[in-house]
Tab-separated table of C-alpha atoms in Angstrom:
chain	number	residue	atom	x	y	z
A	1	MET	CA	21.564	21.745	-18.220
A	2	GLY	CA	19.304	24.547	-16.992
A	3	ALA	CA	15.739	24.287	-15.774
A	4	TYR	CA	12.752	26.488	-14.957
A	5	ARG	CA	10.668	25.957	-11.853
A	6	ILE	CA	7.158	27.344	-12.343
A	7	ILE	CA	4.188	27.511	-9.994
A	8	GLY	CA	1.199	28.255	-12.184
A	9	GLY	CA	-2.338	29.447	-11.783
A	10	ARG	CA	-1.774	33.209	-11.873
A	11	PRO	CA	-2.842	35.546	-14.698
A	12	LEU	CA	-0.045	37.618	-16.201
A	13	GLU	CA	-0.498	41.345	-15.637
A	14	GLY	CA	1.874	44.131	-16.632
A	15	ALA	CA	4.135	45.386	-19.406
A	16	VAL	CA	6.779	43.566	-21.440
A	17	ALA	CA	9.434	45.293	-23.541
A	18	ILE	CA	9.884	43.429	-26.841
A	19	HIS	CA	13.535	42.918	-27.796
A	20	GLY	CA	15.222	42.967	-31.192
A	21	ALA	CA	14.271	40.188	-33.591
A	22	LYS	CA	16.362	37.020	-33.447
A	23	ASN	CA	15.439	36.119	-37.029
A	24	SER	CA	16.495	39.568	-38.197
A	25	VAL	CA	19.709	40.223	-36.303
A	26	LEU	CA	21.322	36.892	-37.253
A	27	PRO	CA	21.274	37.477	-41.046
A	28	ILE	CA	22.270	41.100	-40.428
A	29	LEU	CA	25.331	39.938	-38.485
A	30	ALA	CA	26.194	37.576	-41.356
A	31	ALA	CA	25.731	40.458	-43.804
A	32	THR	CA	28.362	42.550	-42.024
A	33	LEU	CA	30.912	40.103	-43.414
A	34	VAL	CA	30.051	41.049	-47.013
A	35	CYS	CA	30.811	44.740	-46.667
A	36	GLY	CA	34.015	44.627	-44.669
A	37	GLY	CA	33.397	47.687	-42.534
A	38	GLN	CA	32.547	48.848	-39.028
A	39	TYR	CA	28.997	48.499	-37.735
A	40	THR	CA	26.934	49.596	-34.773
A	41	ILE	CA	23.799	47.490	-34.383
A	42	ASP	CA	21.188	48.698	-31.905
A	43	ASN	CA	18.375	46.650	-30.355
A	44	CYS	CA	20.595	43.560	-30.538
A	45	PRO	CA	18.991	40.941	-28.251
A	46	GLU	CA	21.053	39.242	-25.546
A	47	ILE	CA	20.407	35.642	-26.611
A	48	SER	CA	22.744	32.710	-27.086
A	49	ASP	CA	22.241	32.564	-30.875
A	50	VAL	CA	23.658	36.088	-31.148
A	51	GLU	CA	26.654	35.021	-29.078
A	52	THR	CA	27.172	32.108	-31.481
A	53	ALA	CA	27.056	34.535	-34.431
A	54	PHE	CA	29.692	36.639	-32.650
A	55	GLU	CA	31.846	33.519	-32.241
A	56	ILE	CA	31.519	32.743	-35.957
A	57	LEU	CA	32.561	36.268	-36.894
A	58	ARG	CA	35.563	36.091	-34.560
A	59	SER	CA	36.571	32.720	-36.008
A	60	LEU	CA	36.685	34.401	-39.438
A	61	GLY	CA	38.993	37.160	-38.187
A	62	CYS	CA	36.412	39.816	-37.289
A	63	THR	CA	35.821	41.590	-34.003
A	64	ALA	CA	32.409	41.533	-32.334
A	65	ARG	CA	31.327	42.725	-28.923
A	66	ARG	CA	28.299	44.186	-27.208
A	67	GLU	CA	27.455	46.871	-24.685
A	68	GLY	CA	23.966	46.019	-23.491
A	69	ALA	CA	21.613	46.093	-26.475
A	70	ARG	CA	24.239	47.653	-28.762
A	71	ALA	CA	26.637	45.502	-30.793
A	72	PHE	CA	29.882	46.653	-32.385
A	73	VAL	CA	31.232	44.638	-35.320
A	74	ASP	CA	34.315	45.186	-37.473
A	75	THR	CA	34.729	42.768	-40.384
A	76	GLY	CA	37.545	44.600	-42.151
A	77	ALA	CA	40.241	42.090	-41.134
A	78	ALA	CA	38.264	38.941	-41.990
A	79	GLU	CA	40.347	36.394	-43.866
A	80	GLU	CA	39.099	32.889	-43.026
A	81	ARG	CA	36.798	31.121	-45.497
A	82	GLU	CA	35.740	28.208	-43.295
A	83	ILE	CA	33.409	28.109	-40.288
A	84	PRO	CA	34.409	25.581	-37.588
A	85	GLU	CA	32.081	22.591	-37.400
A	86	GLU	CA	31.347	23.059	-33.691
A	87	LEU	CA	29.975	26.546	-34.386
A	88	MET	CA	27.897	25.407	-37.358
A	89	ARG	CA	26.314	22.762	-35.130
A	90	LYS	CA	25.146	25.341	-32.617
A	91	MET	CA	22.471	27.010	-34.722
A	92	ARG	CA	20.549	26.642	-37.951
A	93	ALA	CA	21.009	30.291	-38.950
A	94	ALA	CA	24.744	29.699	-39.397
A	95	ILE	CA	23.946	28.622	-42.972
A	96	ILE	CA	23.367	32.319	-43.845
A	97	PHE	CA	27.127	32.824	-43.663
A	98	LEU	CA	27.384	30.769	-46.877
A	99	GLY	CA	26.139	33.607	-49.095
A	100	ALA	CA	28.165	36.140	-47.126
A	101	LEU	CA	31.426	34.198	-47.512
A	102	LEU	CA	30.856	33.728	-51.246
A	103	ALA	CA	30.159	37.427	-51.727
A	104	ARG	CA	33.237	38.482	-49.728
A	105	PHE	CA	35.817	35.890	-50.751
A	106	GLY	CA	34.394	33.909	-53.663
A	107	THR	CA	34.716	30.697	-51.664
A	108	ALA	CA	33.191	29.032	-48.607
A	109	ARG	CA	33.513	25.776	-46.703
A	110	LEU	CA	31.104	24.713	-43.981
A	111	SER	CA	29.322	21.714	-42.512
A	112	ALA	CA	25.630	21.044	-41.985
A	113	PRO	CA	24.018	23.551	-39.580
A	114	GLY	CA	22.479	22.611	-36.250
A	115	GLY	CA	19.760	24.331	-34.220
A	116	CYS	CA	16.314	23.015	-33.320
A	117	VAL	CA	15.250	19.643	-34.711
A	118	LEU	CA	12.075	20.458	-36.632
A	119	GLY	CA	12.191	17.842	-39.381
A	120	GLN	CA	13.880	17.960	-42.744
A	121	ARG	CA	15.202	21.432	-43.607
A	122	PRO	CA	17.385	20.893	-46.664
A	123	ILE	CA	19.413	23.703	-48.209
A	124	ASP	CA	18.812	22.568	-51.770
A	125	LEU	CA	17.055	25.842	-52.635
A	126	HIS	CA	20.090	27.804	-51.416
A	127	ILE	CA	22.383	25.736	-53.629
A	128	LEU	CA	19.984	25.925	-56.598
A	129	GLY	CA	20.226	29.712	-56.636
A	130	LEU	CA	23.961	29.857	-55.999
A	131	ARG	CA	24.625	27.507	-58.891
A	132	LEU	CA	22.528	29.691	-61.187
A	133	MET	CA	24.784	32.564	-60.156
A	134	GLY	CA	27.776	30.541	-61.303
A	135	ALA	CA	28.955	29.042	-58.011
A	136	ASP	CA	30.393	25.538	-57.966
A	137	CYS	CA	28.833	23.779	-54.947
A	138	GLU	CA	29.836	20.247	-54.031
A	139	TYR	CA	29.528	18.033	-50.959
A	140	ASP	CA	32.517	16.234	-49.448
A	141	GLY	CA	30.806	13.985	-46.940
A	142	GLU	CA	28.907	16.394	-44.671
A	143	THR	CA	31.047	19.338	-45.733
A	144	LEU	CA	29.778	21.753	-48.372
A	145	ARG	CA	32.415	23.443	-50.540
A	146	CYS	CA	31.372	26.378	-52.698
A	147	LYS	CA	33.462	28.450	-55.085
A	148	GLY	CA	32.366	31.386	-57.172
A	149	ASP	CA	35.135	33.780	-58.134
A	150	ARG	CA	32.952	35.617	-60.644
A	151	LEU	CA	29.284	35.381	-59.764
A	152	ARG	CA	26.869	36.701	-62.363
A	153	GLY	CA	23.412	38.190	-62.148
A	154	CYS	CA	20.535	35.900	-63.110
A	155	THR	CA	16.896	35.108	-62.379
A	156	VAL	CA	16.185	32.611	-59.608
A	157	ALA	CA	12.631	31.281	-59.272
A	158	LEU	CA	12.303	29.634	-55.880
A	159	PRO	CA	9.841	26.697	-55.796
A	160	PHE	CA	8.991	27.696	-52.212
A	161	PRO	CA	9.402	31.116	-50.535
A	162	SER	CA	12.198	29.940	-48.239
A	163	VAL	CA	13.379	32.580	-45.770
A	164	GLY	CA	16.887	31.157	-45.477
A	165	ALA	CA	17.340	30.732	-49.225
A	166	THR	CA	16.093	34.265	-49.883
A	167	GLU	CA	18.577	35.664	-47.344
A	168	ASN	CA	21.524	33.666	-48.690
A	169	LEU	CA	20.767	34.627	-52.289
A	170	LEU	CA	20.406	38.296	-51.354
A	171	LEU	CA	23.874	38.280	-49.790
A	172	ALA	CA	25.494	36.395	-52.675
A	173	ALA	CA	23.793	38.678	-55.219
A	174	LEU	CA	25.661	41.659	-53.792
A	175	ALA	CA	28.803	40.326	-55.486
A	176	CYS	CA	27.172	39.393	-58.801
A	177	GLU	CA	27.927	41.227	-62.001
A	178	GLY	CA	24.675	42.803	-63.153
A	179	GLU	CA	21.148	42.395	-61.815
A	180	THR	CA	19.840	39.383	-59.921
A	181	THR	CA	16.090	38.788	-59.693
A	182	ILE	CA	14.710	36.494	-56.994
A	183	CYS	CA	11.170	35.371	-57.795
A	184	ASN	CA	8.847	33.861	-55.180
A	185	ALA	CA	11.084	35.384	-52.512
A	186	ALA	CA	10.063	35.211	-48.859
A	187	ARG	CA	8.131	38.297	-47.726
A	188	GLU	CA	8.697	38.034	-43.969
A	189	PRO	CA	9.363	41.356	-42.211
A	190	GLU	CA	12.809	40.073	-41.260
A	191	ILE	CA	13.694	39.927	-44.968
A	192	GLY	CA	12.676	43.566	-45.238
A	193	ASP	CA	14.862	44.383	-42.242
A	194	LEU	CA	17.869	42.672	-43.848
A	195	ILE	CA	17.237	44.655	-47.049
A	196	GLY	CA	16.996	47.857	-45.008
A	197	PHE	CA	20.376	47.116	-43.448
A	198	LEU	CA	21.991	46.298	-46.805
A	199	CYS	CA	20.623	49.462	-48.393
A	200	ALA	CA	22.037	51.445	-45.452
A	201	CYS	CA	25.394	49.893	-46.397
A	202	GLY	CA	25.069	51.156	-49.987
A	203	ALA	CA	23.345	48.221	-51.692
A	204	LYS	CA	20.666	48.806	-54.321
A	205	ILE	CA	17.770	46.399	-53.777
A	206	ASP	CA	14.208	46.866	-54.979
A	207	GLY	CA	11.048	45.007	-53.991
A	208	ALA	CA	11.230	44.761	-50.189
A	209	GLY	CA	7.967	43.315	-48.894
A	210	THR	CA	7.089	41.732	-52.232
A	211	SER	CA	7.782	38.320	-53.738
A	212	VAL	CA	10.110	39.725	-56.422
A	213	LEU	CA	13.459	41.166	-55.328
A	214	ARG	CA	15.935	42.824	-57.668
A	215	VAL	CA	19.549	43.286	-56.622
A	216	ASP	CA	21.928	45.497	-58.597
A	217	GLY	CA	25.202	43.768	-57.778
A	218	GLY	CA	28.731	45.068	-57.572
A	219	LYS	CA	27.922	48.277	-55.704
A	220	PRO	CA	30.528	49.600	-53.230
A	221	LEU	CA	29.445	48.823	-49.671
A	222	HIS	CA	30.393	50.359	-46.347
A	223	GLY	CA	29.781	50.138	-42.617
A	224	THR	CA	26.723	51.688	-41.000
A	225	LYS	CA	24.634	52.091	-37.865
A	226	TYR	CA	21.339	50.225	-37.831
A	227	THR	CA	18.492	49.414	-35.439
A	228	VAL	CA	17.009	45.906	-35.552
A	229	MET	CA	13.222	45.521	-35.793
A	230	PRO	CA	11.214	44.140	-32.820
A	231	ASP	CA	10.855	40.379	-32.487
A	232	ARG	CA	7.361	39.434	-33.644
A	233	MET	CA	7.792	35.836	-32.437
A	234	GLU	CA	8.699	36.996	-28.945
A	235	ALA	CA	5.607	39.194	-29.028
A	236	ALA	CA	3.465	36.290	-30.275
A	237	THR	CA	4.676	34.175	-27.359
A	238	TYR	CA	3.639	36.788	-24.805
A	239	LEU	CA	0.286	37.210	-26.569
A	240	ALA	CA	-0.296	33.468	-26.213
A	241	ALA	CA	0.815	33.557	-22.563
A	242	ALA	CA	-1.673	36.334	-21.777
A	243	ALA	CA	-4.448	34.346	-23.475
A	244	ALA	CA	-3.532	31.118	-21.686
A	245	THR	CA	-3.415	32.690	-18.212
A	246	ARG	CA	-6.456	34.928	-18.842
A	247	GLY	CA	-4.282	37.944	-18.185
A	248	ARG	CA	-3.594	41.434	-19.443
A	249	LEU	CA	-0.282	42.494	-21.000
A	250	VAL	CA	1.068	45.579	-22.695
A	251	LEU	CA	3.693	44.683	-25.302
A	252	GLN	CA	5.940	47.704	-25.609
A	253	GLY	CA	7.843	48.112	-28.863
A	254	ALA	CA	5.821	45.486	-30.743
A	255	GLU	CA	4.820	46.180	-34.342
A	256	PRO	CA	1.078	45.399	-34.745
A	257	ALA	CA	1.244	45.040	-38.535
A	258	HIS	CA	3.731	42.163	-38.232
A	259	LEU	CA	1.424	40.155	-35.942
A	260	ARG	CA	-1.909	40.439	-37.705
A	261	ALA	CA	-2.345	36.695	-38.258
A	262	VAL	CA	-1.730	35.931	-34.570
A	263	THR	CA	-3.759	38.782	-33.104
A	264	GLU	CA	-6.722	38.103	-35.377
A	265	THR	CA	-6.655	34.422	-34.375
A	266	LEU	CA	-6.677	35.297	-30.677
A	267	GLU	CA	-9.428	37.864	-31.211
A	268	ARG	CA	-11.579	35.158	-32.790
A	269	GLY	CA	-10.969	33.209	-29.589
A	270	GLY	CA	-12.309	36.013	-27.430
A	271	CYS	CA	-9.216	38.077	-26.588
A	272	GLU	CA	-9.526	41.859	-26.569
A	273	ILE	CA	-6.597	43.404	-28.432
A	274	ALA	CA	-5.808	47.078	-28.888
A	275	ARG	CA	-3.193	48.214	-31.367
A	276	ARG	CA	-1.214	51.430	-31.218
A	277	PRO	CA	1.990	52.472	-32.990
A	278	GLY	CA	4.743	50.454	-31.322
A	279	GLU	CA	2.395	48.833	-28.797
A	280	ILE	CA	-0.113	45.993	-28.450
A	281	ILE	CA	-2.430	45.567	-25.464
A	282	VAL	CA	-4.050	42.165	-24.937
A	283	ARG	CA	-6.674	41.135	-22.404
A	284	CYS	CA	-8.337	37.755	-22.113
A	285	ASP	CA	-11.114	36.814	-19.673
A	286	ARG	CA	-12.515	33.855	-21.596
A	287	LEU	CA	-10.919	31.845	-24.400
A	288	THR	CA	-12.811	29.804	-26.981
A	289	ALA	CA	-11.433	27.438	-29.585
A	290	VAL	CA	-10.371	28.681	-33.008
A	291	SER	CA	-10.216	26.354	-35.988
A	292	PRO	CA	-8.496	25.724	-38.284
A	293	ILE	CA	-5.114	27.291	-37.538
A	294	ILE	CA	-2.912	26.621	-40.567
A	295	THR	CA	0.714	27.717	-40.667
A	296	ALA	CA	1.893	29.414	-43.837
A	297	PRO	CA	4.560	31.773	-45.175
A	298	TYR	CA	4.076	35.443	-44.318
A	299	ASP	CA	1.505	36.946	-44.074
A	300	GLY	CA	-0.141	33.719	-43.008
A	301	PHE	CA	-0.086	32.242	-39.510
A	302	PRO	CA	3.600	31.836	-38.561
A	303	THR	CA	4.975	28.390	-37.846
A	304	ASP	CA	6.934	29.821	-34.910
A	305	ALA	CA	3.655	30.794	-33.204
A	306	GLN	CA	2.011	27.405	-33.640
A	307	ALA	CA	3.289	25.772	-30.438
A	308	PRO	CA	2.714	28.771	-28.108
A	309	VAL	CA	-0.837	29.289	-29.402
A	310	MET	CA	-1.539	25.560	-29.086
A	311	ALA	CA	-0.586	25.791	-25.413
A	312	ALA	CA	-3.122	28.584	-24.993
A	313	MET	CA	-5.844	26.649	-26.822
A	314	ALA	CA	-5.309	23.650	-24.528
A	315	THR	CA	-7.715	25.282	-22.042
A	316	ALA	CA	-9.999	27.033	-24.533
A	317	GLU	CA	-13.672	26.083	-24.737
A	318	GLY	CA	-14.219	23.774	-27.687
A	319	VAL	CA	-11.979	22.080	-30.254
A	320	SER	CA	-9.108	23.673	-32.177
A	321	VAL	CA	-7.455	22.074	-35.211
A	322	PHE	CA	-3.854	22.908	-36.141
A	323	GLU	CA	-2.203	22.135	-39.470
A	324	GLU	CA	1.561	22.554	-39.831
A	325	THR	CA	2.584	23.125	-43.451
A	326	ILE	CA	6.159	24.422	-43.019
A	327	PHE	CA	8.091	21.827	-40.985
A	328	SER	CA	7.507	18.087	-40.828
A	329	ASP	CA	8.374	17.574	-37.152
A	330	ARG	CA	6.925	20.560	-35.335
A	331	MET	CA	4.539	18.718	-33.024
A	332	ARG	CA	7.283	17.571	-30.661
A	333	HIS	CA	5.860	19.674	-27.819
A	334	VAL	CA	2.586	17.725	-27.805
A	335	PRO	CA	3.678	14.933	-25.375
A	336	ALA	CA	4.744	17.555	-22.808
A	337	LEU	CA	1.400	19.365	-23.073
A	338	ARG	CA	-0.358	16.031	-22.640
A	339	ALA	CA	1.723	15.381	-19.527
A	340	MET	CA	0.230	18.585	-18.107
A	341	GLY	CA	-3.292	17.378	-18.812
A	342	ALA	CA	-3.974	18.688	-22.310
A	343	ARG	CA	-6.202	16.603	-24.598
A	344	ILE	CA	-4.398	16.566	-27.940
A	345	THR	CA	-4.498	14.042	-30.767
A	346	ALA	CA	-1.635	14.630	-33.176
A	347	THR	CA	-0.034	13.293	-36.311
A	348	GLU	CA	3.127	14.545	-37.979
A	349	ARG	CA	1.461	17.688	-39.325
A	350	HIS	CA	-1.952	17.896	-37.638
A	351	ALA	CA	-3.216	18.297	-34.090
A	352	VAL	CA	-6.730	18.291	-32.681
A	353	VAL	CA	-6.886	20.117	-29.349
A	354	THR	CA	-9.945	19.587	-27.175
A	355	GLY	CA	-9.962	22.240	-24.494
A	356	VAL	CA	-9.915	21.142	-20.855
A	357	ARG	CA	-10.944	23.079	-17.760
A	358	GLY	CA	-7.456	23.126	-16.298
A	359	LEU	CA	-3.901	21.817	-16.522
A	360	HIS	CA	-1.653	20.439	-13.806
A	361	GLY	CA	2.045	20.761	-13.111
A	362	ALA	CA	4.538	18.236	-14.456
A	363	GLU	CA	8.229	17.764	-15.191
A	364	VAL	CA	8.913	18.031	-18.914
A	365	GLU	CA	11.872	18.537	-21.236
A	366	ALA	CA	12.034	21.337	-23.792
A	367	THR	CA	12.408	19.927	-27.295
A	368	ASP	CA	13.138	23.134	-29.202
A	369	LEU	CA	12.859	26.919	-28.916
A	370	ARG	CA	9.148	27.461	-29.578
A	371	GLY	CA	8.081	24.083	-28.190
A	372	GLY	CA	9.858	24.957	-24.953
A	373	ALA	CA	8.036	28.296	-24.861
A	374	ALA	CA	4.737	26.397	-25.239
A	375	MET	CA	5.640	24.309	-22.190
A	376	VAL	CA	6.340	27.473	-20.193
A	377	ILE	CA	2.954	28.889	-21.210
A	378	ALA	CA	1.165	25.684	-20.217
A	379	ALA	CA	3.015	25.643	-16.882
A	380	LEU	CA	1.966	29.239	-16.195
A	381	ARG	CA	-1.663	28.177	-16.676
A	382	ALA	CA	-1.384	24.890	-14.752
A	383	GLU	CA	-2.217	24.395	-11.087
A	384	GLY	CA	0.773	23.305	-9.046
A	385	GLU	CA	4.464	23.135	-9.774
A	386	SER	CA	6.158	22.368	-13.105
A	387	ARG	CA	9.805	21.854	-13.932
A	388	ILE	CA	11.014	22.400	-17.482
A	389	THR	CA	14.512	21.197	-18.335
A	390	LYS	CA	16.845	21.955	-21.247
A	391	THR	CA	16.091	25.660	-20.992
A	392	GLU	CA	19.085	26.382	-23.213
A	393	HIS	CA	16.579	26.060	-26.078
A	394	MET	CA	14.642	29.102	-24.830
A	395	GLU	CA	17.852	31.043	-24.187
A	396	ARG	CA	18.593	30.793	-27.905
A	397	GLY	CA	15.699	33.103	-28.744
A	398	TYR	CA	14.165	34.817	-25.703
A	399	ALA	CA	16.050	37.639	-24.010
A	400	SER	CA	15.324	38.186	-20.283
A	401	PHE	CA	12.555	35.559	-20.464
A	402	VAL	CA	12.374	34.720	-16.769
A	403	ARG	CA	12.830	38.318	-15.646
A	404	SER	CA	10.082	39.584	-17.966
A	405	LEU	CA	7.602	36.927	-16.823
A	406	ARG	CA	8.377	37.546	-13.148
A	407	ALA	CA	7.767	41.264	-13.637
A	408	CYS	CA	4.255	40.364	-14.812
A	409	GLY	CA	3.461	38.230	-11.788
A	410	ALA	CA	4.648	34.799	-12.860
A	411	GLN	CA	6.144	32.498	-10.232
A	412	ILE	CA	9.115	31.307	-12.252
A	413	GLU	CA	12.780	30.874	-11.481
A	414	SER	CA	15.854	29.412	-13.149
A	415	THR	CA	17.461	26.498	-11.330
């Protein structure tokens, strides 16, 4: 079990290169299975979730390797229809291989996915759409078996704009006869990136960036070279860290349009933010409370930024109110922030943060990817030494995290 040792109290100053998006590259890697070709994927982040996706592809008979930020994948020899349970347990995004397996082979068998514990995250919307396409989906204990030899185009109206369900249905729709329409589809930029990749492979998909997607199924697909978009959640984390430490950071490679909800929130709190093509500059000398901060599907305030921004608001002047509308158990970082001196009253979906003058070091345990990042941010602000354990959570989604923070003046080391 890894740990970070952090001595806080220093503002972050410098430049950070934003890596490829975790929530984009994982569905893209799953999508390579559908087409059965050779792929070169640039801006592929060096994170443990990507390594797990590589392991899944290899378990299915594919080859996958990397050279720095470039990944090489060949799915032509894939033949397995089942993902080993131990790999499914490693990450939540493994469920995206369901639609890919159905599109490639007409059958799939997998167990419940793992990943961060953020409350109930059922896959009923995934199964709803697949059944409308003609797939037979049944549970055998904790194992899901799906079969769809001849999927057909249809209209799927999602009750909620689920990112995972939208991705799975997009992949399955590639094998459908005729047109599939997905209504109330997720509009996150990562969905647009997946569509961009699929279109580069020969797919015909209309509606990227909107809530209605139309997929003309049955098109011949092929390998391609593709560059993954920058990680907006990594960028949001560094924005929150700059605000918390009253620092100044240049985020190189960030896409300002993808972060509008976060940057506008921090600007209301007193941060100075400049936006240029492929770059965001943030400076914070004084931070005041912002309320309410309500998570929502894109282009609302992202749930993945809730914990990091809460850590920043822990030392803002005034009272901030957070409302979590996406996941039922995404306040698990609150006890750790309290241990560092934050004044937070929280329920399952709400938190009231009364800013304090300063935080102090403590030993805490990361609960999940973004909650762990919030603890790092609080430790960077705190006076004294902090120790954060279970850093494998952060390694799932942040490439070169310690190295990037150290380059900006943070006293942080892995132990």
